[in-house]
Short mmCIF file of C-alpha atoms in Angstrom, two decimals:
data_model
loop_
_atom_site.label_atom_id
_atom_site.label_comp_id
_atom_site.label_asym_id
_atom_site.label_seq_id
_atom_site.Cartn_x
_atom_site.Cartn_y
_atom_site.Cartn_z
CA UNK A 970 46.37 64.76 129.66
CA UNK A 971 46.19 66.41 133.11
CA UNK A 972 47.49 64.95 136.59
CA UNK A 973 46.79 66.26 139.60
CA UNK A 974 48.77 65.05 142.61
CA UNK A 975 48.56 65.88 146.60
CA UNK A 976 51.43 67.20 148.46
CA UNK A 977 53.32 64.25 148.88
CA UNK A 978 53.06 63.83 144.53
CA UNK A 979 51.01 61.26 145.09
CA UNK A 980 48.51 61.04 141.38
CA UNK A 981 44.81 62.00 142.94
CA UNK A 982 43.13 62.62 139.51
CA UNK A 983 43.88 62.73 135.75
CA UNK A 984 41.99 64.49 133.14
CA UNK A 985 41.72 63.30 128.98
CA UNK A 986 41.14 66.64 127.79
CA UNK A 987 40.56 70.37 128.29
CA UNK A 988 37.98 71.23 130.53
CA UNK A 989 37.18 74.80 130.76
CA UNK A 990 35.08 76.84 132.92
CA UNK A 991 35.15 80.36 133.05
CA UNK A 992 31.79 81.06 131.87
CA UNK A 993 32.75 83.83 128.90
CA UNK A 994 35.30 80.83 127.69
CA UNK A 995 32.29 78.47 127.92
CA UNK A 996 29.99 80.75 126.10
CA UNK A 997 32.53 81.09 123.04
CA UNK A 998 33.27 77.36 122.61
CA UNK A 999 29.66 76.60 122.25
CA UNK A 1000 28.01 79.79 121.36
CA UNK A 1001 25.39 79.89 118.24
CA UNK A 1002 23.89 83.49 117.68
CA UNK A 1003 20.52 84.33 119.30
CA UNK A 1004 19.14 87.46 117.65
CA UNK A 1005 19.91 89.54 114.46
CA UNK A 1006 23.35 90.75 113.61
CA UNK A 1007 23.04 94.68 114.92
CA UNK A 1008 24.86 96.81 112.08
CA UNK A 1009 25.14 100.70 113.62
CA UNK A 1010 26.21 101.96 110.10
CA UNK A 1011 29.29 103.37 112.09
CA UNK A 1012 32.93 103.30 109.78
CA UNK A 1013 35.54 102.29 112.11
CA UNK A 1014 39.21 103.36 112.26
CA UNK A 1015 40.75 99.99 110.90
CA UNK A 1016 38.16 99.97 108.13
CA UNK A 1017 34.96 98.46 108.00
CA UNK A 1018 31.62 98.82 109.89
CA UNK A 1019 30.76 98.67 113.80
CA UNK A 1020 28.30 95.66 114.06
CA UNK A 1021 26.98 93.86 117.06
CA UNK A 1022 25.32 90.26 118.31
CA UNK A 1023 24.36 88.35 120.98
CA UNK A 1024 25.79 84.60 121.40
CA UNK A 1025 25.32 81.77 123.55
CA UNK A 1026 22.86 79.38 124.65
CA UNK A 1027 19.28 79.28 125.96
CA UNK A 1028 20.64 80.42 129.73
CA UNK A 1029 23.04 82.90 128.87
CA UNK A 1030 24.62 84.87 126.17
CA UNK A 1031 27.96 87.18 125.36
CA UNK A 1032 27.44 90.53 123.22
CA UNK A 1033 30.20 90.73 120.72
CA UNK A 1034 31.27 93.55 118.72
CA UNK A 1035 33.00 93.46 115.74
CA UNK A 1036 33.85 94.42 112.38
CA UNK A 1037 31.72 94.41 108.98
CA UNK A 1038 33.66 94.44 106.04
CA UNK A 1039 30.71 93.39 103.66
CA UNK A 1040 32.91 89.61 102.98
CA UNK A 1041 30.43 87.21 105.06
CA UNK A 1042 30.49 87.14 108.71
CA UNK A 1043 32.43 90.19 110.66
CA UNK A 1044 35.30 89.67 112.50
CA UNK A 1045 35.34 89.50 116.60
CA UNK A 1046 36.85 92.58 117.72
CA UNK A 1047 35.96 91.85 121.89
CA UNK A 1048 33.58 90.85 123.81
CA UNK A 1049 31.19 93.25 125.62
CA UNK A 1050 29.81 91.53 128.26
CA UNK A 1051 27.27 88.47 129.75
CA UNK A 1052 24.05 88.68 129.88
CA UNK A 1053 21.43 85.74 131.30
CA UNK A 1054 18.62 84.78 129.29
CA UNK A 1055 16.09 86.35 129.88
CA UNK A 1056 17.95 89.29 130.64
CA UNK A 1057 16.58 90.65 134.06
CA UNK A 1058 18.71 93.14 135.34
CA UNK A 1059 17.22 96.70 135.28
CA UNK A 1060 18.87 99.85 134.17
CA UNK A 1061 22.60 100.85 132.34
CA UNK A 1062 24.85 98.50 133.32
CA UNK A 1063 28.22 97.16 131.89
CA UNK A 1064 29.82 101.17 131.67
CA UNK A 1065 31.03 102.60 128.49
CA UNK A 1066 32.14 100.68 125.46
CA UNK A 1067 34.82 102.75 122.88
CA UNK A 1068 35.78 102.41 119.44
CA UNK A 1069 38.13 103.98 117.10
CA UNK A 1070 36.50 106.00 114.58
CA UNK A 1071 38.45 107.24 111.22
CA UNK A 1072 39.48 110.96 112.36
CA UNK A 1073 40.47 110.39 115.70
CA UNK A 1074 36.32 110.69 116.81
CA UNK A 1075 35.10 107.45 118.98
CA UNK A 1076 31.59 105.99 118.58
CA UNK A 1077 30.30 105.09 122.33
CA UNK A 1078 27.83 102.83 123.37
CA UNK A 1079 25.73 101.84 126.84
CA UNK A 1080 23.88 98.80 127.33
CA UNK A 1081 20.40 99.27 128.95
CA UNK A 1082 18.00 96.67 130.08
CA UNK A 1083 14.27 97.46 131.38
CA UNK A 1084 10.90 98.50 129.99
CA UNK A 1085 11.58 101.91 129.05
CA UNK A 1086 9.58 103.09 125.64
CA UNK A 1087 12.92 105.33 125.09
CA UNK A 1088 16.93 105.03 125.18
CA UNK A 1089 19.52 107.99 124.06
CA UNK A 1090 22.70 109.41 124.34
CA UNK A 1091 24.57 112.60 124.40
CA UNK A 1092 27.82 114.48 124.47
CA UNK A 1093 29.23 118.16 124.11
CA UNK A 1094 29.95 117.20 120.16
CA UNK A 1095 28.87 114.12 118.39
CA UNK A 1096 28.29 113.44 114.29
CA UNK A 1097 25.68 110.38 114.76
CA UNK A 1098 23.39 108.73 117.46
CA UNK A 1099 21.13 105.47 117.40
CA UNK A 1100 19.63 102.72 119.21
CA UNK A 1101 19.67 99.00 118.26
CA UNK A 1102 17.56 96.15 120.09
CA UNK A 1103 18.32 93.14 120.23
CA UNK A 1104 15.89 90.83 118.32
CA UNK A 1105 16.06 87.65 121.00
CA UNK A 1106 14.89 90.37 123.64
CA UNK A 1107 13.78 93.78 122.87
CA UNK A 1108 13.79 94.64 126.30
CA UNK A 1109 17.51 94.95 125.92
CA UNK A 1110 18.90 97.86 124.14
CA UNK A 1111 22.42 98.99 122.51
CA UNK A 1112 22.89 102.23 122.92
CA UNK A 1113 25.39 104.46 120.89
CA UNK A 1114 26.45 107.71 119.80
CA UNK A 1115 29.75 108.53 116.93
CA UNK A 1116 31.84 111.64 116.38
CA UNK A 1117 32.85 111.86 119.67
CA UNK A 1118 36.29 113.96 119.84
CA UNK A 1119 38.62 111.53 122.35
CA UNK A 1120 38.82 114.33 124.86
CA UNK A 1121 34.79 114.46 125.59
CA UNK A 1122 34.13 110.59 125.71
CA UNK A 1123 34.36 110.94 129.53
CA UNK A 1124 31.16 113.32 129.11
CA UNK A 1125 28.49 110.72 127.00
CA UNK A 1126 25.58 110.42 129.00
CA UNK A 1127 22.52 108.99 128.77
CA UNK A 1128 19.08 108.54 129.74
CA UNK A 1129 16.14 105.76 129.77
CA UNK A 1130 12.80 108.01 129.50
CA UNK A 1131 9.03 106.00 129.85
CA UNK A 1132 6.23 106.48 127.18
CA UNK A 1133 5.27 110.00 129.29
CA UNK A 1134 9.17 111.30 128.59
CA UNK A 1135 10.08 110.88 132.31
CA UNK A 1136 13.84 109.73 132.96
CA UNK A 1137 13.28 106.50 134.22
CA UNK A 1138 17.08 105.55 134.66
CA UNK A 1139 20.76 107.62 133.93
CA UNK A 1140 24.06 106.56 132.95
CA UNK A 1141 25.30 109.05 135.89
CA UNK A 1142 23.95 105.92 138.31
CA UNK A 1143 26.55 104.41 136.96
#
C-alpha cells in the first residue's frame, strides 16, 4: 500500500497496488509480440544467436534483442528502443546498437524507418551484413553488419537508397 501525505503529514491519497508509468515499464508488463521473431544468424560472445522482436500493444511497441539458444523462446538481453504503431518517423534513428561477438568482433545494427526499396551497412572490416524487416511493418527495417574489430565500430555507416539507387537518408545525419 502507498500513502501520500502533504507537508504537514497529513494522508492526501493511498494507493492498493503498484502503479507504473514509465512507458518502456508499461510496454513490458503487458507486452504480447507483434511481428516474427528476427533471427540475424549472428553467434554471440556468451553463446547463442543474436535474435530480435517487436512487443507491445496496438499503439506502441519495444524492440528487444536477445539471445537464441535453440531451447524455446530467447532470452531478453535489452531493450532497443520504442517505437509507435504505425511507426511514422522517417529516417535512422535510435544510433548504434553493439553486441559482443566470439573473437572480440561486434555485430552492429541501425534502425531505419521510411519507404526506401534499400537499407545497408558498412565498415573498414566486417565478416557478415543483412537486413531484417519487421513483419507487423515492413516499412521498418533492422539493420546490421558482424565482424566488426572493436576499434572500427565508431566507423559503421549506413545508407537508405530508393528503387533508382539514390541515398535517400545516412546514418552520418545522425
Amino acid at each position: 500500500m502507498f500513502t501520500a501525505r502533504d507537508a504537514n503529514g497529513a494522508v492526501i491519497a493511498t494507493g492498493d497496488g503498484v502503479q507504473r508509468s514509465d512507458g518502456s515499464i508499461v510496454i513490458k508488463d503487458t507486452a504480447v509480440r507483434i511481428g516474427d521473431l528476427m533471427p540475424t544468424g549472428v553467434s554471440l560472445a556468451d553463446g547463442g544467436k543474436l535474435v530480435l522482436w517487436f512487443a507491445g500493444d496496438d499503439r506502441s511497441t519495444g524492440l528487444f534483442a536477445g539471445r537464441d539458444t535453440g531451447g524455446g523462446e530467447p532470452v531478453e538481453l535489452r531493450g532497443l528502443g520504442r517505437f509507435n504503431r504505425p511507426p511514422f518517423d522517417i529516417g535512422f534513428y535510435y544510433g548504434r546498437f553493439e553486441f559482443d561477438e566470439p573473437g572480440g568482433t561486434h555485430v552492429v545494427l541501425w534502425v531505419y524507418v521510411g519507404p526506401a526499396s534499400g537499407v545497408a551497412l558498412s565498415a573498414p572490416v566486417s565478416t557478415g551484413h543483412g537486413t531484417l524487416r519487421w513483419s507487423a511493418h515492413p516499412e521498418l527495417r533492422i539493420a546490421w553488419i558482424s565482424g566488426v574489430p572493436a576499434q572500427e565500430t565508431s566507423k559503421v555507416t549506413g545508407v537508405a537508397t530508393d528503387a533508382a539507387g539514390a541515398v535517400v537518408a545516412d546514418t552520418k545525419d545522425r
